[in-house]
mmCIF file of N, CA and C in Angstrom:
data_model
loop_
_atom_site.group_PDB
_atom_site.id
_atom_site.type_symbol
_atom_site.label_atom_id
_atom_site.label_comp_id
_atom_site.label_asym_id
_atom_site.label_seq_id
_atom_site.Cartn_x
_atom_site.Cartn_y
_atom_site.Cartn_z
ATOM 1 N N GLU A 29 105.367 127.632 225.033
ATOM 2 C CA GLU A 29 104.992 128.902 224.440
ATOM 3 C C GLU A 29 103.480 129.043 224.504
ATOM 4 N N GLY A 30 103.005 130.179 225.024
ATOM 5 C CA GLY A 30 101.577 130.426 225.151
ATOM 6 C C GLY A 30 100.961 130.905 223.851
ATOM 7 N N VAL A 31 99.680 130.938 223.841
ATOM 8 C CA VAL A 31 98.952 131.419 222.679
ATOM 9 C C VAL A 31 98.545 132.861 222.946
ATOM 10 N N PHE A 32 98.901 133.731 222.033
ATOM 11 C CA PHE A 32 98.579 135.140 222.185
ATOM 12 C C PHE A 32 97.165 135.387 221.692
ATOM 13 N N GLY A 33 96.425 136.161 222.431
ATOM 14 C CA GLY A 33 95.088 136.539 221.999
ATOM 15 C C GLY A 33 94.737 137.912 222.535
ATOM 16 N N LEU A 34 94.392 138.800 221.653
ATOM 17 C CA LEU A 34 94.003 140.133 222.072
ATOM 18 C C LEU A 34 92.910 140.635 221.146
ATOM 19 N N SER A 35 91.837 141.126 221.749
ATOM 20 C CA SER A 35 90.765 141.758 220.995
ATOM 21 C C SER A 35 90.671 143.202 221.450
ATOM 22 N N VAL A 36 90.513 144.091 220.498
ATOM 23 C CA VAL A 36 90.327 145.507 220.789
ATOM 24 C C VAL A 36 88.919 145.861 220.337
ATOM 25 N N TRP A 37 88.125 146.347 221.288
ATOM 26 C CA TRP A 37 86.741 146.717 221.005
ATOM 27 C C TRP A 37 86.614 148.228 221.028
ATOM 28 N N ALA A 38 85.890 148.771 220.055
ATOM 29 C CA ALA A 38 85.588 150.203 220.023
ATOM 30 C C ALA A 38 84.085 150.355 219.797
ATOM 31 N N PHE A 39 83.471 151.170 220.621
ATOM 32 C CA PHE A 39 82.029 151.368 220.527
ATOM 33 C C PHE A 39 81.706 152.792 220.122
ATOM 34 N N TYR A 40 80.927 152.894 219.072
ATOM 35 C CA TYR A 40 80.358 154.165 218.649
ATOM 36 C C TYR A 40 78.972 154.281 219.262
ATOM 37 N N GLN A 41 78.382 155.445 219.192
ATOM 38 C CA GLN A 41 77.059 155.645 219.769
ATOM 39 C C GLN A 41 75.981 154.904 218.974
ATOM 40 N N THR A 42 76.027 155.001 217.643
ATOM 41 C CA THR A 42 74.963 154.430 216.808
ATOM 42 C C THR A 42 75.528 153.468 215.758
ATOM 43 N N ASP A 43 74.639 152.627 215.228
ATOM 44 C CA ASP A 43 75.009 151.722 214.137
ATOM 45 C C ASP A 43 75.449 152.520 212.914
ATOM 46 N N TYR A 44 74.774 153.644 212.665
ATOM 47 C CA TYR A 44 75.130 154.490 211.529
ATOM 48 C C TYR A 44 76.577 154.973 211.648
ATOM 49 N N GLU A 45 76.988 155.364 212.848
ATOM 50 C CA GLU A 45 78.356 155.846 213.052
ATOM 51 C C GLU A 45 79.384 154.746 212.790
ATOM 52 N N VAL A 46 79.051 153.511 213.137
ATOM 53 C CA VAL A 46 79.951 152.379 212.852
ATOM 54 C C VAL A 46 80.116 152.244 211.348
ATOM 55 N N SER A 47 79.003 152.261 210.635
ATOM 56 C CA SER A 47 79.034 152.136 209.178
ATOM 57 C C SER A 47 79.797 153.287 208.541
ATOM 58 N N GLU A 48 79.530 154.490 209.009
ATOM 59 C CA GLU A 48 80.206 155.676 208.477
ATOM 60 C C GLU A 48 81.719 155.616 208.727
ATOM 61 N N ALA A 49 82.111 155.200 209.909
ATOM 62 C CA ALA A 49 83.534 155.098 210.251
ATOM 63 C C ALA A 49 84.249 154.111 209.328
ATOM 64 N N GLU A 50 83.581 153.004 209.017
ATOM 65 C CA GLU A 50 84.175 152.028 208.107
ATOM 66 C C GLU A 50 84.308 152.611 206.710
ATOM 67 N N GLN A 51 83.279 153.327 206.261
ATOM 68 C CA GLN A 51 83.280 153.885 204.901
ATOM 69 C C GLN A 51 84.347 154.959 204.704
ATOM 70 N N ILE A 52 84.591 155.768 205.717
ATOM 71 C CA ILE A 52 85.566 156.858 205.551
ATOM 72 C C ILE A 52 86.980 156.465 205.972
ATOM 73 N N GLY A 53 87.147 155.232 206.435
ATOM 74 C CA GLY A 53 88.476 154.747 206.790
ATOM 75 C C GLY A 53 88.907 155.012 208.221
ATOM 76 N N ALA A 54 87.990 155.483 209.058
ATOM 77 C CA ALA A 54 88.345 155.783 210.453
ATOM 78 C C ALA A 54 88.714 154.533 211.233
ATOM 79 N N THR A 55 88.112 153.400 210.885
ATOM 80 C CA THR A 55 88.451 152.162 211.600
ATOM 81 C C THR A 55 89.891 151.741 211.305
ATOM 82 N N GLU A 56 90.343 151.977 210.079
ATOM 83 C CA GLU A 56 91.728 151.654 209.731
ATOM 84 C C GLU A 56 92.705 152.587 210.443
ATOM 85 N N VAL A 57 92.327 153.842 210.585
ATOM 86 C CA VAL A 57 93.162 154.802 211.317
ATOM 87 C C VAL A 57 93.277 154.362 212.772
ATOM 88 N N PHE A 58 92.161 153.968 213.365
ATOM 89 C CA PHE A 58 92.153 153.478 214.742
ATOM 90 C C PHE A 58 93.043 152.238 214.873
ATOM 91 N N HIS A 59 92.866 151.308 213.961
ATOM 92 C CA HIS A 59 93.661 150.078 213.932
ATOM 93 C C HIS A 59 95.151 150.411 213.904
ATOM 94 N N GLY A 60 95.538 151.322 213.017
ATOM 95 C CA GLY A 60 96.946 151.701 212.906
ATOM 96 C C GLY A 60 97.472 152.365 214.164
ATOM 97 N N ALA A 61 96.663 153.215 214.786
ATOM 98 C CA ALA A 61 97.095 153.913 216.010
ATOM 99 C C ALA A 61 97.312 152.941 217.155
ATOM 100 N N VAL A 62 96.402 152.004 217.319
ATOM 101 C CA VAL A 62 96.543 151.009 218.404
ATOM 102 C C VAL A 62 97.748 150.120 218.136
ATOM 103 N N THR A 63 97.870 149.644 216.910
ATOM 104 C CA THR A 63 98.999 148.777 216.556
ATOM 105 C C THR A 63 100.323 149.487 216.794
ATOM 106 N N SER A 64 100.405 150.745 216.406
ATOM 107 C CA SER A 64 101.621 151.525 216.587
ATOM 108 C C SER A 64 101.992 151.647 218.070
ATOM 109 N N ARG A 65 101.008 151.921 218.895
ATOM 110 C CA ARG A 65 101.279 152.047 220.335
ATOM 111 C C ARG A 65 101.741 150.720 220.940
ATOM 112 N N LEU A 66 101.124 149.631 220.502
ATOM 113 C CA LEU A 66 101.535 148.321 221.022
ATOM 114 C C LEU A 66 102.934 147.955 220.540
ATOM 115 N N GLU A 67 103.250 148.328 219.316
ATOM 116 C CA GLU A 67 104.593 148.116 218.768
ATOM 117 C C GLU A 67 105.636 148.833 219.623
ATOM 118 N N ARG A 68 105.357 150.106 219.936
ATOM 119 C CA ARG A 68 106.278 150.889 220.767
ATOM 120 C C ARG A 68 106.378 150.332 222.185
ATOM 121 N N ALA A 69 105.331 149.654 222.631
ATOM 122 C CA ALA A 69 105.340 149.058 223.971
ATOM 123 C C ALA A 69 106.094 147.729 223.995
ATOM 124 N N GLY A 70 106.528 147.256 222.807
ATOM 125 C CA GLY A 70 107.344 146.052 222.758
ATOM 126 C C GLY A 70 106.620 144.777 222.371
ATOM 127 N N TYR A 71 105.372 144.882 221.924
ATOM 128 C CA TYR A 71 104.668 143.671 221.494
ATOM 129 C C TYR A 71 105.349 143.096 220.264
ATOM 130 N N ASP A 72 105.435 141.797 220.208
ATOM 131 C CA ASP A 72 106.036 141.090 219.085
ATOM 132 C C ASP A 72 105.203 141.328 217.818
ATOM 133 N N SER A 73 105.878 141.538 216.700
ATOM 134 C CA SER A 73 105.167 141.832 215.455
ATOM 135 C C SER A 73 104.248 140.686 215.027
ATOM 136 N N SER A 74 104.604 139.457 215.334
ATOM 137 C CA SER A 74 103.723 138.338 214.984
ATOM 138 C C SER A 74 102.432 138.393 215.799
ATOM 139 N N TRP A 75 102.498 138.896 217.005
ATOM 140 C CA TRP A 75 101.293 139.065 217.833
ATOM 141 C C TRP A 75 100.407 140.150 217.257
ATOM 142 N N LEU A 76 101.027 141.225 216.797
ATOM 143 C CA LEU A 76 100.253 142.352 216.290
ATOM 144 C C LEU A 76 99.386 141.969 215.102
ATOM 145 N N ARG A 77 99.835 141.013 214.308
ATOM 146 C CA ARG A 77 99.048 140.547 213.163
ATOM 147 C C ARG A 77 97.835 139.746 213.600
ATOM 148 N N GLU A 78 97.846 139.255 214.829
ATOM 149 C CA GLU A 78 96.758 138.416 215.325
ATOM 150 C C GLU A 78 95.679 139.175 216.097
ATOM 151 N N ILE A 79 95.855 140.457 216.282
ATOM 152 C CA ILE A 79 94.883 141.239 217.041
ATOM 153 C C ILE A 79 93.563 141.303 216.277
ATOM 154 N N ARG A 80 92.496 141.095 217.020
ATOM 155 C CA ARG A 80 91.152 141.163 216.438
ATOM 156 C C ARG A 80 90.545 142.504 216.833
ATOM 157 N N TYR A 81 90.092 143.261 215.850
ATOM 158 C CA TYR A 81 89.449 144.551 216.088
ATOM 159 C C TYR A 81 87.955 144.400 215.858
ATOM 160 N N VAL A 82 87.174 144.875 216.815
ATOM 161 C CA VAL A 82 85.719 144.793 216.719
ATOM 162 C C VAL A 82 85.151 146.199 216.901
ATOM 163 N N PHE A 83 84.333 146.614 215.952
ATOM 164 C CA PHE A 83 83.674 147.913 216.026
ATOM 165 C C PHE A 83 82.180 147.665 216.130
ATOM 166 N N ASP A 84 81.579 148.255 217.144
ATOM 167 C CA ASP A 84 80.161 148.048 217.394
ATOM 168 C C ASP A 84 79.579 149.350 217.918
ATOM 169 N N SER A 85 78.287 149.305 218.245
ATOM 170 C CA SER A 85 77.636 150.514 218.735
ATOM 171 C C SER A 85 76.916 150.263 220.051
ATOM 172 N N ILE A 86 76.776 151.325 220.788
ATOM 173 C CA ILE A 86 75.992 151.266 222.023
ATOM 174 C C ILE A 86 74.533 150.980 221.664
ATOM 175 N N GLU A 87 74.106 151.511 220.530
ATOM 176 C CA GLU A 87 72.754 151.236 220.048
ATOM 177 C C GLU A 87 72.521 149.729 219.916
ATOM 178 N N ASN A 88 73.465 149.012 219.335
ATOM 179 C CA ASN A 88 73.353 147.561 219.186
ATOM 180 C C ASN A 88 73.335 146.863 220.544
ATOM 181 N N VAL A 89 74.171 147.305 221.450
ATOM 182 C CA VAL A 89 74.206 146.709 222.795
ATOM 183 C C VAL A 89 72.854 146.893 223.475
ATOM 184 N N ASP A 90 72.307 148.088 223.361
ATOM 185 C CA ASP A 90 70.999 148.356 223.971
ATOM 186 C C ASP A 90 69.903 147.495 223.352
ATOM 187 N N LYS A 91 69.899 147.380 222.013
ATOM 188 C CA LYS A 91 68.842 146.642 221.306
ATOM 189 C C LYS A 91 68.946 145.129 221.480
ATOM 190 N N ASN A 92 70.167 144.599 221.419
ATOM 191 C CA ASN A 92 70.325 143.145 221.309
ATOM 192 C C ASN A 92 70.977 142.454 222.500
ATOM 193 N N TYR A 93 71.461 143.225 223.460
ATOM 194 C CA TYR A 93 72.161 142.622 224.596
ATOM 195 C C TYR A 93 71.695 143.208 225.929
ATOM 196 N N GLU A 94 70.427 143.622 225.957
ATOM 197 C CA GLU A 94 69.835 144.145 227.180
ATOM 198 C C GLU A 94 70.636 145.309 227.769
ATOM 199 N N GLY A 95 71.352 146.031 226.918
ATOM 200 C CA GLY A 95 72.160 147.157 227.379
ATOM 201 C C GLY A 95 73.394 146.742 228.147
ATOM 202 N N SER A 96 73.773 145.465 228.075
ATOM 203 C CA SER A 96 74.874 144.926 228.865
ATOM 204 C C SER A 96 76.125 144.691 228.010
ATOM 205 N N PHE A 97 77.160 145.417 228.295
ATOM 206 C CA PHE A 97 78.438 145.180 227.607
ATOM 207 C C PHE A 97 78.998 143.816 228.002
ATOM 208 N N PHE A 98 78.705 143.359 229.190
ATOM 209 C CA PHE A 98 79.128 142.030 229.633
ATOM 210 C C PHE A 98 78.575 140.977 228.670
ATOM 211 N N TYR A 99 77.281 141.044 228.370
ATOM 212 C CA TYR A 99 76.667 140.094 227.445
ATOM 213 C C TYR A 99 77.256 140.248 226.037
ATOM 214 N N ARG A 100 77.499 141.471 225.612
ATOM 215 C CA ARG A 100 78.028 141.703 224.260
ATOM 216 C C ARG A 100 79.435 141.134 224.108
ATOM 217 N N LEU A 101 80.234 141.240 225.126
ATOM 218 C CA LEU A 101 81.630 140.799 225.016
ATOM 219 C C LEU A 101 81.801 139.296 225.197
ATOM 220 N N ARG A 102 80.775 138.616 225.590
ATOM 221 C CA ARG A 102 80.876 137.171 225.809
ATOM 222 C C ARG A 102 80.894 136.385 224.562
#
């Protein structure tokens, strides 16, 4: 049996937008929408509990990762 691993990354334009999305519950809405689609696609429910969601900003990538999503995702 293999080990399941899935990360879902979502990038907002600014750090402020990331913070705002968390405060108003938009990240939870996103989480639920992705989980629901994966459920309908047949993903095992135990796998769905293991999904890692990461919310970041393009602003952060530009400031701290030389504008490289490759570096940010490593």
